Amino acid sequence: MDGDKIRVLLSSEEIREKVRELAGVISRDYEGKDLLLVCILKGAVIFLCDLMRELKIPLEIDFMAVSSYGSSTVSSGIVRIIKDLDTSIENKDVLIVEDIIDSGLTLSYLRENLLSRNPRSLKIVTLLDKPERRKVSIEPDYCGFQIPDEFVVGYGLDFNEKYRNYPDVCVLLEFDS
Ligand code: IMP
Ligand code: MG
């Protein structure tokens, strides 16, 4: 890991500013609603923690963990729920909190799955979006940054479970696997 070369793509200051901006819009949109933030583990945890502290409205949080079958680099679209929500989302205004949308397969599955549980509304906020890589039609309702087709780590995002603690979002240039 020490020999890995990285380049900062989004600094922690830029991210903080963007998270504040997103929180402002979301606070206005969800005023008077029954907001439940559903954080997708593990990548979105840092984003969730920063975002929720900037939201000025009542809210609840819950967590889901999913994994896609197949190799880690090529998403198969078959998603397995590793950890489900603790509570019912019926009649809640659910906002999925995701780190990054890549092929869109994970979120596309999750959206259908959660919609079948009859929330009052269901929207998606993602910190990062790689629109070039999309395989299925899915767009976030709120997005921090659109980024090019490069593998990024930091601010919760990992490569082989490492780098999640880096405060900036960085591009991995060379890595030992
Ligand atoms: P999708 O189903 O292809 O949209 O995959 C989304 C998931 O893949 C994200 O929630 C991340 O966990 C992971 N992922 C996609 N791109 C990256 C990346 O550049 N760095 C780290 N993880 C990524
Ligand atoms: Mg993820």
mmCIF file of C-alpha atoms and ligand atoms in Angstrom:
data_model
loop_
_atom_site.group_PDB
_atom_site.id
_atom_site.type_symbol
_atom_site.label_atom_id
_atom_site.label_comp_id
_atom_site.label_asym_id
_atom_site.label_seq_id
_atom_site.Cartn_x
_atom_site.Cartn_y
_atom_site.Cartn_z
ATOM 1 C CA MET A 1 0.000 0.000 0.000
ATOM 2 C CA ASP A 2 2.881 2.344 0.758
ATOM 3 C CA GLY A 3 4.189 1.854 -2.792
ATOM 4 C CA ASP A 4 0.813 2.629 -4.363
ATOM 5 C CA LYS A 5 0.661 5.829 -6.381
ATOM 6 C CA ILE A 6 -2.342 8.064 -5.925
ATOM 7 C CA ARG A 7 -3.466 11.432 -7.230
ATOM 8 C CA VAL A 8 -5.942 13.643 -5.391
ATOM 9 C CA LEU A 9 -9.087 14.105 -7.478
ATOM 10 C CA LEU A 10 -11.326 15.838 -4.920
ATOM 11 C CA SER A 11 -9.867 17.394 -1.803
ATOM 12 C CA SER A 12 -11.534 17.080 1.583
ATOM 13 C CA GLU A 13 -12.286 20.836 1.452
ATOM 14 C CA GLU A 14 -14.049 20.517 -1.916
ATOM 15 C CA ILE A 15 -16.021 17.555 -0.608
ATOM 16 C CA ARG A 16 -17.015 19.382 2.588
ATOM 17 C CA GLU A 17 -18.286 22.322 0.556
ATOM 18 C CA LYS A 18 -20.284 20.052 -1.769
ATOM 19 C CA VAL A 19 -21.779 18.036 1.110
ATOM 20 C CA ARG A 20 -22.966 21.294 2.693
ATOM 21 C CA GLU A 21 -24.529 22.361 -0.589
ATOM 22 C CA LEU A 22 -26.314 19.007 -1.029
ATOM 23 C CA ALA A 23 -27.526 19.111 2.577
ATOM 24 C CA GLY A 24 -29.015 22.563 2.015
ATOM 25 C CA VAL A 25 -31.072 21.345 -0.950
ATOM 26 C CA ILE A 26 -32.116 18.116 0.785
ATOM 27 C CA SER A 27 -33.105 19.975 3.985
ATOM 28 C CA ARG A 28 -35.426 22.167 1.932
ATOM 29 C CA ASP A 29 -36.883 19.286 -0.123
ATOM 30 C CA TYR A 30 -37.600 17.126 2.944
ATOM 31 C CA GLU A 31 -39.005 19.805 5.224
ATOM 32 C CA GLY A 32 -42.084 18.367 6.999
ATOM 33 C CA LYS A 33 -41.479 14.853 5.617
ATOM 34 C CA ASP A 34 -40.562 11.611 7.341
ATOM 35 C CA LEU A 35 -36.960 11.274 6.162
ATOM 36 C CA LEU A 36 -35.118 7.974 6.486
ATOM 37 C CA LEU A 37 -31.540 7.877 5.225
ATOM 38 C CA VAL A 38 -30.581 4.385 4.040
ATOM 39 C CA CYS A 39 -26.802 4.116 3.968
ATOM 40 C CA ILE A 40 -25.283 1.470 1.723
ATOM 41 C CA LEU A 41 -22.373 -0.130 3.588
ATOM 42 C CA LYS A 42 -19.511 0.175 3.670
ATOM 43 C CA GLY A 43 -18.478 2.806 1.148
ATOM 44 C CA ALA A 44 -21.113 5.407 2.005
ATOM 45 C CA VAL A 45 -20.474 5.609 5.766
ATOM 46 C CA ILE A 46 -18.288 8.702 5.738
ATOM 47 C CA PHE A 47 -20.624 10.476 3.334
ATOM 48 C CA LEU A 48 -23.598 9.575 5.559
ATOM 49 C CA CYS A 49 -21.889 10.888 8.699
ATOM 50 C CA ASP A 50 -20.928 14.189 7.094
ATOM 51 C CA LEU A 51 -24.239 14.645 5.283
ATOM 52 C CA MET A 52 -26.499 13.895 8.265
ATOM 53 C CA ARG A 53 -24.658 16.387 10.459
ATOM 54 C CA GLU A 54 -25.376 19.107 7.898
ATOM 55 C CA LEU A 55 -29.083 18.256 7.561
ATOM 56 C CA LYS A 56 -31.234 20.627 9.600
ATOM 57 C CA ILE A 57 -34.413 18.517 9.686
ATOM 58 C CA PRO A 58 -35.576 15.502 11.748
ATOM 59 C CA LEU A 59 -34.380 12.217 10.275
ATOM 60 C CA GLU A 60 -33.695 8.559 10.992
ATOM 61 C CA ILE A 61 -30.924 6.352 9.642
ATOM 62 C CA ASP A 62 -30.671 2.687 8.736
ATOM 63 C CA PHE A 63 -28.088 0.550 6.965
ATOM 64 C CA MET A 64 -27.978 -2.066 4.235
ATOM 65 C CA ALA A 65 -25.037 -4.088 3.003
ATOM 66 C CA VAL A 66 -25.069 -5.745 -0.394
ATOM 67 C CA SER A 67 -22.578 -7.573 -2.524
ATOM 68 C CA SER A 68 -22.637 -8.452 -6.182
ATOM 69 C CA TYR A 69 -21.752 -11.937 -7.287
ATOM 70 C CA GLY A 70 -18.903 -12.479 -9.704
ATOM 71 C CA SER A 71 -15.532 -10.786 -9.927
ATOM 72 C CA SER A 72 -14.962 -7.502 -8.174
ATOM 73 C CA THR A 73 -14.150 -5.569 -11.336
ATOM 74 C CA VAL A 74 -17.064 -6.715 -13.506
ATOM 75 C CA SER A 75 -20.444 -6.294 -11.876
ATOM 76 C CA SER A 76 -22.810 -9.152 -12.716
ATOM 77 C CA GLY A 77 -25.986 -7.360 -11.736
ATOM 78 C CA ILE A 78 -26.901 -10.148 -9.337
ATOM 79 C CA VAL A 79 -26.996 -8.592 -5.908
ATOM 80 C CA ARG A 80 -27.103 -10.368 -2.571
ATOM 81 C CA ILE A 81 -28.336 -8.674 0.609
ATOM 82 C CA ILE A 82 -25.749 -9.243 3.352
ATOM 83 C CA LYS A 83 -27.444 -7.012 5.915
ATOM 84 C CA ASP A 84 -31.030 -5.867 5.595
ATOM 85 C CA LEU A 85 -32.711 -2.829 7.146
ATOM 86 C CA ASP A 86 -33.680 -3.061 10.812
ATOM 87 C CA THR A 87 -37.043 -1.350 10.354
ATOM 88 C CA SER A 88 -39.973 -1.083 7.980
ATOM 89 C CA ILE A 89 -39.826 1.713 5.419
ATOM 90 C CA GLU A 90 -43.571 1.754 4.763
ATOM 91 C CA ASN A 91 -44.795 5.348 4.450
ATOM 92 C CA LYS A 92 -41.302 6.738 5.014
ATOM 93 C CA ASP A 93 -39.576 9.201 2.708
ATOM 94 C CA VAL A 94 -36.534 7.103 1.928
ATOM 95 C CA LEU A 95 -33.308 8.584 0.634
ATOM 96 C CA ILE A 96 -30.661 6.045 -0.379
ATOM 97 C CA VAL A 97 -27.165 7.322 0.482
ATOM 98 C CA GLU A 98 -24.553 5.843 -1.861
ATOM 99 C CA ASP A 99 -20.848 6.497 -2.375
ATOM 100 C CA ILE A 100 -20.628 6.024 -6.131
ATOM 101 C CA ILE A 101 -22.761 4.923 -9.071
ATOM 102 C CA ASP A 102 -20.765 2.974 -11.615
ATOM 103 C CA SER A 103 -22.646 0.470 -13.823
ATOM 104 C CA GLY A 104 -25.796 1.302 -11.852
ATOM 105 C CA LEU A 105 -26.598 -2.391 -11.348
ATOM 106 C CA THR A 106 -26.447 -2.309 -7.550
ATOM 107 C CA LEU A 107 -28.743 0.685 -7.194
ATOM 108 C CA SER A 108 -31.092 -0.526 -9.847
ATOM 109 C CA TYR A 109 -31.606 -3.739 -7.844
ATOM 110 C CA LEU A 110 -31.875 -1.861 -4.550
ATOM 111 C CA ARG A 111 -34.396 0.593 -5.917
ATOM 112 C CA GLU A 112 -36.738 -2.195 -7.049
ATOM 113 C CA ASN A 113 -36.249 -4.060 -3.796
ATOM 114 C CA LEU A 114 -37.019 -1.022 -1.628
ATOM 115 C CA LEU A 115 -39.927 0.127 -3.820
ATOM 116 C CA SER A 116 -41.624 -3.227 -3.195
ATOM 117 C CA ARG A 117 -41.719 -2.317 0.528
ATOM 118 C CA ASN A 118 -44.053 0.648 -0.108
ATOM 119 C CA PRO A 119 -42.119 3.717 1.003
ATOM 120 C CA ARG A 120 -43.967 7.044 0.586
ATOM 121 C CA SER A 121 -41.114 8.187 -1.652
ATOM 122 C CA LEU A 122 -37.723 6.885 -2.722
ATOM 123 C CA LYS A 123 -34.813 8.964 -3.937
ATOM 124 C CA ILE A 124 -31.072 8.558 -4.311
ATOM 125 C CA VAL A 125 -28.189 10.761 -3.235
ATOM 126 C CA THR A 126 -24.710 9.789 -4.374
ATOM 127 C CA LEU A 127 -21.449 11.535 -3.683
ATOM 128 C CA LEU A 128 -19.885 10.400 -6.962
ATOM 129 C CA ASP A 129 -21.227 9.377 -10.351
ATOM 130 C CA LYS A 130 -19.363 7.779 -13.271
ATOM 131 C CA PRO A 131 -22.006 8.220 -15.996
ATOM 132 C CA GLU A 132 -19.737 6.821 -18.751
ATOM 133 C CA ARG A 133 -19.850 3.392 -17.144
ATOM 134 C CA ARG A 134 -23.613 3.013 -16.908
ATOM 135 C CA LYS A 135 -25.116 -0.331 -18.025
ATOM 136 C CA VAL A 136 -28.677 0.279 -16.854
ATOM 137 C CA SER A 137 -30.748 3.419 -16.818
ATOM 138 C CA ILE A 138 -30.568 4.951 -13.358
ATOM 139 C CA GLU A 139 -29.955 8.557 -12.376
ATOM 140 C CA PRO A 140 -29.349 9.939 -8.907
ATOM 141 C CA ASP A 141 -31.772 12.605 -7.657
ATOM 142 C CA TYR A 142 -28.872 14.376 -5.938
ATOM 143 C CA CYS A 143 -25.232 14.033 -6.983
ATOM 144 C CA GLY A 144 -22.058 15.531 -5.549
ATOM 145 C CA PHE A 145 -19.619 15.137 -8.423
ATOM 146 C CA GLN A 146 -19.588 13.507 -11.843
ATOM 147 C CA ILE A 147 -16.155 11.959 -12.329
ATOM 148 C CA PRO A 148 -14.368 10.349 -15.292
ATOM 149 C CA ASP A 149 -13.965 6.596 -15.714
ATOM 150 C CA GLU A 150 -11.133 6.117 -13.231
ATOM 151 C CA PHE A 151 -10.907 3.930 -10.141
ATOM 152 C CA VAL A 152 -11.099 6.096 -7.028
ATOM 153 C CA VAL A 153 -10.452 5.467 -3.355
ATOM 154 C CA GLY A 154 -10.727 7.418 -0.126
ATOM 155 C CA TYR A 155 -13.586 9.143 1.739
ATOM 156 C CA GLY A 156 -15.080 5.693 2.376
ATOM 157 C CA LEU A 157 -14.224 4.113 -0.977
ATOM 158 C CA ASP A 158 -11.858 1.168 -0.997
ATOM 159 C CA PHE A 159 -9.546 -0.961 -3.074
ATOM 160 C CA ASN A 160 -9.348 -4.420 -1.452
ATOM 161 C CA GLU A 161 -10.844 -2.864 1.709
ATOM 162 C CA LYS A 162 -7.968 -0.378 2.051
ATOM 163 C CA TYR A 163 -7.854 3.444 1.686
ATOM 164 C CA ARG A 164 -11.328 4.086 3.157
ATOM 165 C CA ASN A 165 -9.749 6.381 5.762
ATOM 166 C CA TYR A 166 -8.137 8.773 3.271
ATOM 167 C CA PRO A 167 -9.856 12.154 3.649
ATOM 168 C CA ASP A 168 -9.617 13.032 -0.068
ATOM 169 C CA VAL A 169 -11.039 11.143 -3.052
ATOM 170 C CA CYS A 170 -7.978 9.911 -4.945
ATOM 171 C CA VAL A 171 -7.323 8.126 -8.226
ATOM 172 C CA LEU A 172 -5.319 4.917 -7.834
ATOM 173 C CA LEU A 173 -2.635 5.119 -10.522
ATOM 174 C CA GLU A 174 -0.661 1.952 -9.836
ATOM 175 C CA PHE A 175 -1.368 -0.672 -7.269
ATOM 176 C CA ASP A 176 -0.092 -3.995 -5.955
ATOM 177 C CA SER A 177 -2.978 -6.402 -5.584
HETATM 178 P P1 IMP B 1 -22.359 -0.512 -9.643
HETATM 179 O O1 IMP B 1 -23.368 -1.560 -9.307
HETATM 180 O O2 IMP B 1 -21.491 -0.935 -10.800
HETATM 181 O O3 IMP B 1 -22.965 0.851 -9.861
HETATM 182 O O4 IMP B 1 -21.358 -0.503 -8.449
HETATM 183 C C1 IMP B 1 -21.384 0.379 -7.441
HETATM 184 C C2 IMP B 1 -20.438 -0.063 -6.353
HETATM 185 O O5 IMP B 1 -19.155 -0.470 -6.884
HETATM 186 C C3 IMP B 1 -20.149 1.111 -5.462
HETATM 187 O O6 IMP B 1 -21.083 1.189 -4.422
HETATM 188 C C4 IMP B 1 -18.729 0.841 -4.993
HETATM 189 O O7 IMP B 1 -18.766 0.026 -3.851
HETATM 190 C C5 IMP B 1 -18.099 0.073 -6.129
HETATM 191 N N1 IMP B 1 -17.278 0.965 -7.002
HETATM 192 C C6 IMP B 1 -17.571 1.384 -8.250
HETATM 193 N N2 IMP B 1 -16.607 2.198 -8.733
HETATM 194 C C7 IMP B 1 -15.694 2.312 -7.750
HETATM 195 C C8 IMP B 1 -14.455 3.043 -7.635
HETATM 196 O O8 IMP B 1 -13.990 3.769 -8.529
HETATM 197 N N3 IMP B 1 -13.789 2.905 -6.447
HETATM 198 C C9 IMP B 1 -14.258 2.136 -5.416
HETATM 199 N N4 IMP B 1 -15.411 1.458 -5.494
HETATM 200 C C10 IMP B 1 -16.119 1.530 -6.641
HETATM 201 MG MG MG B 2 -20.802 0.871 -2.327
#
